[in-house]
Amino acid sequence: MKQPSATVADQAAIAEAAAILEQGGLVAFPTETVYGLGADAENPAAVARIYEAKGRPHDHPVIVHLAPGADLDYWTTDVPDEARQLVQAFWPGPLTLILKRNPRIPDAVSAGQDSVGMRCPSHPVAIALLQAFKGGKGGVAAPSANKFGNVSPTTAQHVRDEFGMDTHDDGALNGDDACSAAELSRVLEGGSSEVGIESTIVDMSRLATHGPVLLRPGHISAQQIADVIGMLPAAPDQAAPRASGTLESHYAPRTPVTMLAADGFAATLSQLHAKGVKVALIGHDLPAALTTSAHAQRMLPADPAGYAYGLYAALRDMDQTDAGLILVETPPQDAAWLGVNDRLRRSVFGSAGVIDALLQK
């Protein structure tokens, strides 16, 4: 999937967005993973506006996005050689590194922790924005551009839908819809996010004592990381830093979501249909004959990269139907699907027993 380029026509919008950030405002912008809701990472008041706009808990840190070639030593007090190797191998790209935060960096971005999460996105519009902001020497704090806990946006329209925005074609707010200081001022267009799920997060802040730790799986696998630094990241321990997108309940539509293995679909769909329950179905390897009683459906590619690319859009689309349940065919459980399964596990958290409850009505 080829990313759109940042054209000359985009430059005015990018310059305006960079100016908004420098003035302490909020800007949504595309990355290769999902769209981010950005603010000046060195402006605590601006970062606070992210939390307010999203309804995000203040103990949940955000990730700082940097331009290519940014000086990591400005942001951290210790960059291990292994971290620099990962930067060389995967930046720009969907990898976030947790490192010791330099005291000059406000702790607002790290929710009071002594660490900071950083990455350099590969989307050309994101790169252009980061290079324009403070001459490429600033950092943009940016979690996903959605209300906290909801499905992350992978298009500009998803962002506008999430925040109830009416826009001109260029993404600027209409005058009648001007936002307060805590809300979003501009959405930069960048097509559909190429990866479709959030970045891999690796803790490198405790390398000497704990080695690398995989805090959130994503497009870049643990094995790919091990191939670069010679160490396989460990699972999170109780003392691991808090990181973005790692709460048990996350990435969830309003409609209840549950997963079911393919061999249980026929009977379950039939039972729910008989009870008058409208089911929105997301699958990847189901025969057409098995899905005839679904109220709405979306079939995703049967490979992990293609599935991840379409997952959040599918969840959002099925959430727009009047279904009483989103039923997801359980994906494969091998290592290549770890990021997809992590996001689905968090989206269905708290939905145990929802099928039984619907059948008992």
Short mmCIF file of C-alpha atoms in Angstrom, two decimals:
data_model
loop_
_atom_site.label_atom_id
_atom_site.label_comp_id
_atom_site.label_asym_id
_atom_site.label_seq_id
_atom_site.Cartn_x
_atom_site.Cartn_y
_atom_site.Cartn_z
CA MET A 1 0.00 0.00 0.00
CA LYS A 2 1.60 3.21 -1.13
CA GLN A 3 1.43 6.19 1.18
CA PRO A 4 0.26 9.51 -0.27
CA SER A 5 2.99 12.10 -0.60
CA ALA A 6 2.96 15.55 0.98
CA THR A 7 2.32 17.71 -2.08
CA VAL A 8 3.10 21.37 -2.61
CA ALA A 9 -0.63 22.08 -2.17
CA ASP A 10 -0.40 20.60 1.33
CA GLN A 11 2.32 22.98 2.44
CA ALA A 12 0.00 25.83 3.41
CA ALA A 13 -2.08 23.48 5.57
CA ILE A 14 1.07 22.03 7.13
CA ALA A 15 2.47 25.50 7.87
CA GLU A 16 -0.83 26.52 9.45
CA ALA A 17 -0.93 23.33 11.52
CA ALA A 18 2.65 23.89 12.72
CA ALA A 19 1.70 27.44 13.75
CA ILE A 20 -1.31 26.13 15.69
CA LEU A 21 0.97 23.73 17.56
CA GLU A 22 3.44 26.50 18.36
CA GLN A 23 0.55 28.56 19.75
CA GLY A 24 -0.47 25.73 22.08
CA GLY A 25 -3.36 24.36 20.02
CA LEU A 26 -4.32 20.84 18.97
CA VAL A 27 -3.88 19.36 15.50
CA ALA A 28 -4.85 15.91 14.21
CA PHE A 29 -2.45 14.45 11.68
CA PRO A 30 -1.94 11.16 9.85
CA THR A 31 0.73 8.64 10.68
CA GLU A 32 1.37 5.24 9.16
CA THR A 33 -0.24 3.62 12.24
CA VAL A 34 -3.32 5.72 13.11
CA TYR A 35 -4.20 9.43 13.15
CA GLY A 36 -2.74 11.29 16.13
CA LEU A 37 -4.04 14.18 18.23
CA GLY A 38 -1.00 16.41 18.58
CA ALA A 39 0.23 19.19 20.84
CA ASP A 40 3.59 20.77 21.66
CA ALA A 41 5.29 18.18 23.88
CA GLU A 42 7.21 20.90 25.74
CA ASN A 43 4.11 22.93 26.59
CA PRO A 44 2.37 21.39 29.64
CA ALA A 45 -0.78 23.44 29.08
CA ALA A 46 -1.00 22.22 25.48
CA VAL A 47 -0.48 18.61 26.55
CA ALA A 48 -3.21 19.06 29.15
CA ARG A 49 -5.57 20.01 26.32
CA ILE A 50 -4.99 16.58 24.74
CA TYR A 51 -6.12 14.92 27.95
CA GLU A 52 -9.14 17.18 28.21
CA ALA A 53 -10.19 16.76 24.58
CA LYS A 54 -9.89 12.97 24.74
CA GLY A 55 -11.20 12.49 28.28
CA ARG A 56 -7.93 10.66 28.88
CA PRO A 57 -6.83 9.63 32.40
CA HIS A 58 -3.92 11.80 33.50
CA ASP A 59 -1.88 8.78 34.58
CA HIS A 60 -1.84 7.42 31.00
CA PRO A 61 1.28 8.75 29.19
CA VAL A 62 1.42 9.95 25.60
CA ILE A 63 4.07 9.38 22.91
CA VAL A 64 6.31 12.16 21.61
CA HIS A 65 6.69 12.23 17.82
CA LEU A 66 9.99 13.48 16.43
CA ALA A 67 11.25 14.50 12.99
CA PRO A 68 13.83 12.30 11.24
CA GLY A 69 17.30 12.95 12.61
CA ALA A 70 16.04 14.48 15.87
CA ASP A 71 18.51 14.74 18.73
CA LEU A 72 17.52 11.98 21.15
CA ASP A 73 19.94 13.31 23.74
CA TYR A 74 17.81 16.45 24.06
CA TRP A 75 14.85 14.34 25.18
CA THR A 76 16.60 11.69 27.27
CA THR A 77 19.40 11.24 29.78
CA ASP A 78 20.54 7.85 28.50
CA VAL A 79 20.29 6.34 25.02
CA PRO A 80 21.77 2.83 25.04
CA ASP A 81 23.60 1.65 21.95
CA GLU A 82 20.84 -0.90 21.43
CA ALA A 83 18.25 1.86 21.29
CA ARG A 84 20.26 3.68 18.65
CA GLN A 85 20.46 0.44 16.67
CA LEU A 86 16.66 0.18 16.75
CA VAL A 87 16.35 3.79 15.64
CA GLN A 88 18.69 3.08 12.75
CA ALA A 89 16.73 -0.03 11.77
CA PHE A 90 13.12 1.09 12.21
CA TRP A 91 12.83 4.90 12.20
CA PRO A 92 10.96 6.43 10.54
CA GLY A 93 8.42 3.72 11.28
CA PRO A 94 5.94 2.17 13.72
CA LEU A 95 8.26 1.65 16.70
CA THR A 96 8.08 3.59 19.99
CA LEU A 97 11.03 3.49 22.38
CA ILE A 98 10.71 4.19 26.10
CA LEU A 99 13.84 5.91 27.44
CA LYS A 100 14.82 7.90 30.52
CA ARG A 101 13.27 11.37 30.28
CA ASN A 102 15.54 14.40 30.42
CA PRO A 103 14.39 16.61 33.34
CA ARG A 104 14.05 19.54 30.92
CA ILE A 105 11.11 17.73 29.31
CA PRO A 106 7.82 18.32 31.16
CA ASP A 107 6.54 15.24 32.94
CA ALA A 108 3.08 15.91 31.47
CA VAL A 109 3.92 13.70 28.50
CA SER A 110 4.95 10.78 30.72
CA ALA A 111 2.20 11.09 33.34
CA GLY A 112 4.79 11.87 36.02
CA GLN A 113 7.14 8.99 35.21
CA ASP A 114 10.90 9.43 34.72
CA SER A 115 10.67 7.91 31.24
CA VAL A 116 9.39 9.17 27.90
CA GLY A 117 8.02 7.35 24.86
CA MET A 118 9.33 8.55 21.49
CA ARG A 119 8.95 7.63 17.86
CA CYS A 120 9.52 9.01 14.38
CA PRO A 121 6.53 8.29 12.10
CA SER A 122 7.03 7.47 8.44
CA HIS A 123 3.93 9.08 6.94
CA PRO A 124 5.06 11.95 4.64
CA VAL A 125 2.46 14.37 6.00
CA ALA A 126 3.54 13.63 9.59
CA ILE A 127 7.19 14.10 8.63
CA ALA A 128 6.41 17.39 6.88
CA LEU A 129 4.53 18.64 9.95
CA LEU A 130 7.31 17.63 12.33
CA GLN A 131 9.93 19.28 10.13
CA ALA A 132 7.87 22.48 9.96
CA PHE A 133 7.17 22.58 13.71
CA LYS A 134 9.94 24.53 15.47
CA GLY A 135 12.21 23.96 12.48
CA GLY A 136 12.21 20.19 13.03
CA LYS A 137 13.59 20.48 16.56
CA GLY A 138 10.32 20.20 18.45
CA GLY A 139 8.37 17.20 19.58
CA VAL A 140 4.66 16.60 19.13
CA ALA A 141 2.89 14.67 21.88
CA ALA A 142 0.19 12.65 20.15
CA PRO A 143 -2.01 9.78 21.27
CA SER A 144 -4.64 8.53 18.83
CA ALA A 145 -7.15 11.18 17.71
CA ASN A 146 -10.26 9.75 19.33
CA LYS A 147 -12.10 9.91 22.62
CA PHE A 148 -10.32 7.81 25.21
CA GLY A 149 -10.99 4.08 24.95
CA ASN A 150 -12.74 4.30 21.57
CA VAL A 151 -11.60 2.76 18.31
CA SER A 152 -8.57 4.57 16.91
CA PRO A 153 -9.06 6.56 13.68
CA THR A 154 -7.33 5.54 10.46
CA THR A 155 -8.77 8.28 8.22
CA ALA A 156 -9.32 12.02 8.61
CA GLN A 157 -13.06 11.43 8.40
CA HIS A 158 -12.86 9.08 11.38
CA VAL A 159 -11.33 11.96 13.36
CA ARG A 160 -14.02 14.39 12.29
CA ASP A 161 -16.72 11.87 13.14
CA GLU A 162 -15.16 11.25 16.54
CA PHE A 163 -15.13 14.94 17.49
CA GLY A 164 -18.36 15.92 15.74
CA MET A 165 -16.66 18.31 13.35
CA ASP A 166 -18.03 19.90 10.19
CA THR A 167 -15.19 20.83 7.85
CA HIS A 168 -14.20 22.41 4.62
CA ASP A 169 -12.57 20.12 2.09
CA ASP A 170 -9.13 21.19 3.35
CA GLY A 171 -9.87 20.00 6.87
CA ALA A 172 -10.13 23.39 8.53
CA LEU A 173 -13.02 24.02 10.88
CA ASN A 174 -15.92 26.14 9.73
CA GLY A 175 -16.18 29.43 11.60
CA ASP A 176 -19.45 28.40 13.27
CA ASP A 177 -17.74 25.29 14.63
CA ALA A 178 -14.69 26.93 16.16
CA CYS A 179 -13.42 24.85 19.05
CA SER A 180 -12.45 25.92 22.51
CA ALA A 181 -8.79 25.89 23.50
CA ALA A 182 -9.13 22.31 24.72
CA GLU A 183 -10.45 21.05 21.40
CA LEU A 184 -9.20 20.24 17.96
CA SER A 185 -8.33 23.11 15.59
CA ARG A 186 -7.31 21.31 12.37
CA VAL A 187 -7.28 17.86 10.79
CA LEU A 188 -4.56 17.23 8.22
CA GLU A 189 -5.55 14.86 5.42
CA GLY A 190 -3.33 11.89 4.65
CA GLY A 191 -5.43 9.05 3.30
CA SER A 192 -5.89 5.78 5.14
CA SER A 193 -3.21 4.81 7.65
CA GLU A 194 -1.01 2.17 6.05
CA VAL A 195 -0.38 -0.02 9.11
CA GLY A 196 -3.74 0.47 10.80
CA ILE A 197 -2.84 -0.39 14.41
CA GLU A 198 -0.71 1.53 16.88
CA SER A 199 3.08 1.30 17.08
CA THR A 200 5.05 -1.41 18.82
CA ILE A 201 6.28 -0.08 22.19
CA VAL A 202 9.57 -1.34 23.64
CA ASP A 203 10.89 -0.24 27.02
CA MET A 204 14.63 0.46 26.76
CA SER A 205 14.78 2.58 29.92
CA ARG A 206 15.83 -0.33 32.17
CA LEU A 207 18.04 -2.19 29.74
CA ALA A 208 20.88 -2.85 32.20
CA THR A 209 18.60 -4.50 34.77
CA HIS A 210 15.65 -5.89 32.80
CA GLY A 211 16.71 -5.96 29.16
CA PRO A 212 14.25 -4.82 26.49
CA VAL A 213 10.58 -5.22 27.41
CA LEU A 214 7.70 -5.40 24.93
CA LEU A 215 4.98 -3.17 26.38
CA ARG A 216 2.66 -3.20 23.34
CA PRO A 217 2.92 -5.45 20.28
CA GLY A 218 2.47 -3.99 16.83
CA HIS A 219 3.59 -4.15 13.22
CA ILE A 220 7.26 -4.58 14.20
CA SER A 221 7.59 -7.94 15.91
CA ALA A 222 9.62 -9.00 18.92
CA GLN A 223 11.69 -11.23 16.64
CA GLN A 224 12.50 -8.32 14.33
CA ILE A 225 13.72 -6.38 17.37
CA ALA A 226 15.80 -9.35 18.52
CA ASP A 227 17.31 -9.67 15.05
CA VAL A 228 18.69 -6.12 15.43
CA ILE A 229 19.88 -6.04 19.06
CA GLY A 230 20.44 -9.73 19.77
CA MET A 231 17.95 -9.79 22.65
CA LEU A 232 14.34 -10.93 22.55
CA PRO A 233 12.09 -8.46 24.39
CA ALA A 234 10.58 -9.83 27.58
CA ALA A 235 6.95 -9.60 28.67
CA PRO A 236 6.00 -6.64 30.88
CA ASP A 237 6.75 -6.93 34.59
CA GLN A 238 4.99 -5.17 37.45
CA ALA A 239 7.59 -2.40 37.56
CA ALA A 240 7.44 -1.66 33.83
CA PRO A 241 6.61 1.93 32.86
CA ARG A 242 3.00 2.72 32.07
CA ALA A 243 2.60 3.09 28.32
CA SER A 244 0.02 4.36 25.87
CA GLY A 245 -2.74 1.97 24.82
CA THR A 246 -2.03 -0.78 27.33
CA LEU A 247 -5.10 -0.65 29.57
CA GLU A 248 -7.22 -3.79 29.60
CA SER A 249 -10.23 -2.06 28.05
CA HIS A 250 -9.36 -0.07 24.95
CA TYR A 251 -10.05 0.30 21.22
CA ALA A 252 -13.74 -0.48 21.84
CA PRO A 253 -16.82 0.46 19.77
CA ARG A 254 -20.07 1.43 21.49
CA THR A 255 -21.64 -1.85 20.33
CA PRO A 256 -20.57 -4.87 22.42
CA VAL A 257 -17.84 -6.93 20.72
CA THR A 258 -17.05 -10.58 21.23
CA MET A 259 -14.90 -13.16 19.45
CA LEU A 260 -15.88 -16.65 18.37
CA ALA A 261 -14.01 -19.45 16.63
CA ALA A 262 -15.19 -20.28 13.11
CA ASP A 263 -16.54 -23.67 14.09
CA GLY A 264 -19.06 -22.05 16.44
CA PHE A 265 -20.40 -19.44 14.03
CA ALA A 266 -23.20 -21.35 12.32
CA ALA A 267 -25.03 -22.38 15.49
CA THR A 268 -24.46 -19.06 17.28
CA LEU A 269 -25.63 -16.91 14.37
CA SER A 270 -28.70 -19.09 13.95
CA GLN A 271 -29.58 -18.82 17.65
CA LEU A 272 -29.08 -15.05 17.73
CA HIS A 273 -31.09 -14.62 14.53
CA ALA A 274 -33.95 -16.64 16.03
CA LYS A 275 -33.93 -14.29 19.03
CA GLY A 276 -34.13 -11.26 16.76
CA VAL A 277 -30.61 -10.08 17.60
CA LYS A 278 -28.96 -8.16 14.79
CA VAL A 279 -25.35 -9.28 14.42
CA ALA A 280 -22.60 -7.33 12.66
CA LEU A 281 -19.92 -9.77 11.59
CA ILE A 282 -16.18 -9.31 11.07
CA GLY A 283 -14.37 -12.32 9.65
CA HIS A 284 -11.40 -13.34 7.56
CA ASP A 285 -11.96 -16.92 6.46
CA LEU A 286 -15.69 -17.66 6.69
CA PRO A 287 -17.61 -19.23 3.79
CA ALA A 288 -20.39 -17.03 2.42
CA ALA A 289 -23.03 -19.62 3.25
CA LEU A 290 -22.18 -19.26 6.93
CA THR A 291 -22.86 -15.53 7.09
CA THR A 292 -26.29 -15.27 5.47
CA SER A 293 -28.06 -14.45 8.74
CA ALA A 294 -25.69 -11.62 9.64
CA HIS A 295 -27.26 -8.13 9.71
CA ALA A 296 -24.04 -6.57 8.35
CA GLN A 297 -20.60 -7.93 7.67
CA ARG A 298 -17.05 -7.11 6.70
CA MET A 299 -14.54 -9.68 5.52
CA LEU A 300 -10.90 -8.74 6.11
CA PRO A 301 -7.79 -10.18 4.44
CA ALA A 302 -6.52 -13.44 5.90
CA ASP A 303 -2.97 -12.11 6.38
CA PRO A 304 -2.04 -10.16 9.54
CA ALA A 305 -0.86 -6.98 7.79
CA GLY A 306 -3.95 -6.74 5.59
CA TYR A 307 -6.21 -7.55 8.54
CA ALA A 308 -4.59 -4.88 10.73
CA TYR A 309 -4.95 -2.32 7.95
CA GLY A 310 -8.72 -2.83 7.82
CA LEU A 311 -9.53 -3.70 11.43
CA TYR A 312 -10.38 -0.31 12.94
CA ALA A 313 -12.33 0.82 9.88
CA ALA A 314 -14.33 -2.42 10.06
CA LEU A 315 -15.07 -1.93 13.76
CA ARG A 316 -16.18 1.65 13.11
CA ASP A 317 -18.35 0.66 10.15
CA MET A 318 -20.04 -2.19 12.03
CA ASP A 319 -20.57 0.15 14.99
CA GLN A 320 -22.57 2.44 12.70
CA THR A 321 -25.14 -0.26 11.99
CA ASP A 322 -28.01 -0.84 14.41
CA ALA A 323 -26.63 -4.23 15.37
CA GLY A 324 -26.85 -5.41 18.96
CA LEU A 325 -23.56 -7.28 18.75
CA ILE A 326 -20.33 -7.20 16.76
CA LEU A 327 -19.14 -10.78 16.37
CA VAL A 328 -15.51 -11.23 15.32
CA GLU A 329 -14.10 -14.47 13.96
CA THR A 330 -11.14 -15.31 16.20
CA PRO A 331 -7.92 -14.68 14.22
CA PRO A 332 -4.98 -17.11 14.19
CA GLN A 333 -3.00 -17.10 17.42
CA ASP A 334 0.57 -17.30 16.09
CA ALA A 335 3.23 -14.62 16.62
CA ALA A 336 2.50 -12.79 13.35
CA TRP A 337 -0.99 -11.97 14.63
CA LEU A 338 0.10 -10.75 18.09
CA GLY A 339 -0.64 -7.06 17.45
CA VAL A 340 -4.08 -7.77 15.97
CA ASN A 341 -5.02 -10.09 18.81
CA ASP A 342 -3.81 -7.58 21.40
CA ARG A 343 -6.14 -4.89 20.00
CA LEU A 344 -9.09 -7.28 19.72
CA ARG A 345 -8.56 -8.59 23.24
CA ARG A 346 -8.78 -5.05 24.58
CA SER A 347 -11.83 -4.22 22.45
CA VAL A 348 -13.78 -7.23 23.79
CA PHE A 349 -12.68 -6.78 27.42
CA GLY A 350 -15.70 -6.89 29.69
CA SER A 351 -17.90 -8.59 27.07
CA ALA A 352 -17.68 -12.09 28.52
CA GLY A 353 -21.10 -13.70 28.56
CA VAL A 354 -22.66 -11.15 26.20
CA ILE A 355 -23.90 -13.86 23.81
CA ASP A 356 -25.56 -15.82 26.64
CA ALA A 357 -27.16 -12.63 27.91
CA LEU A 358 -28.59 -11.83 24.49
CA LEU A 359 -29.93 -15.37 24.06
CA GLN A 360 -31.64 -15.25 27.46
CA LYS A 361 -33.61 -12.09 26.70
#
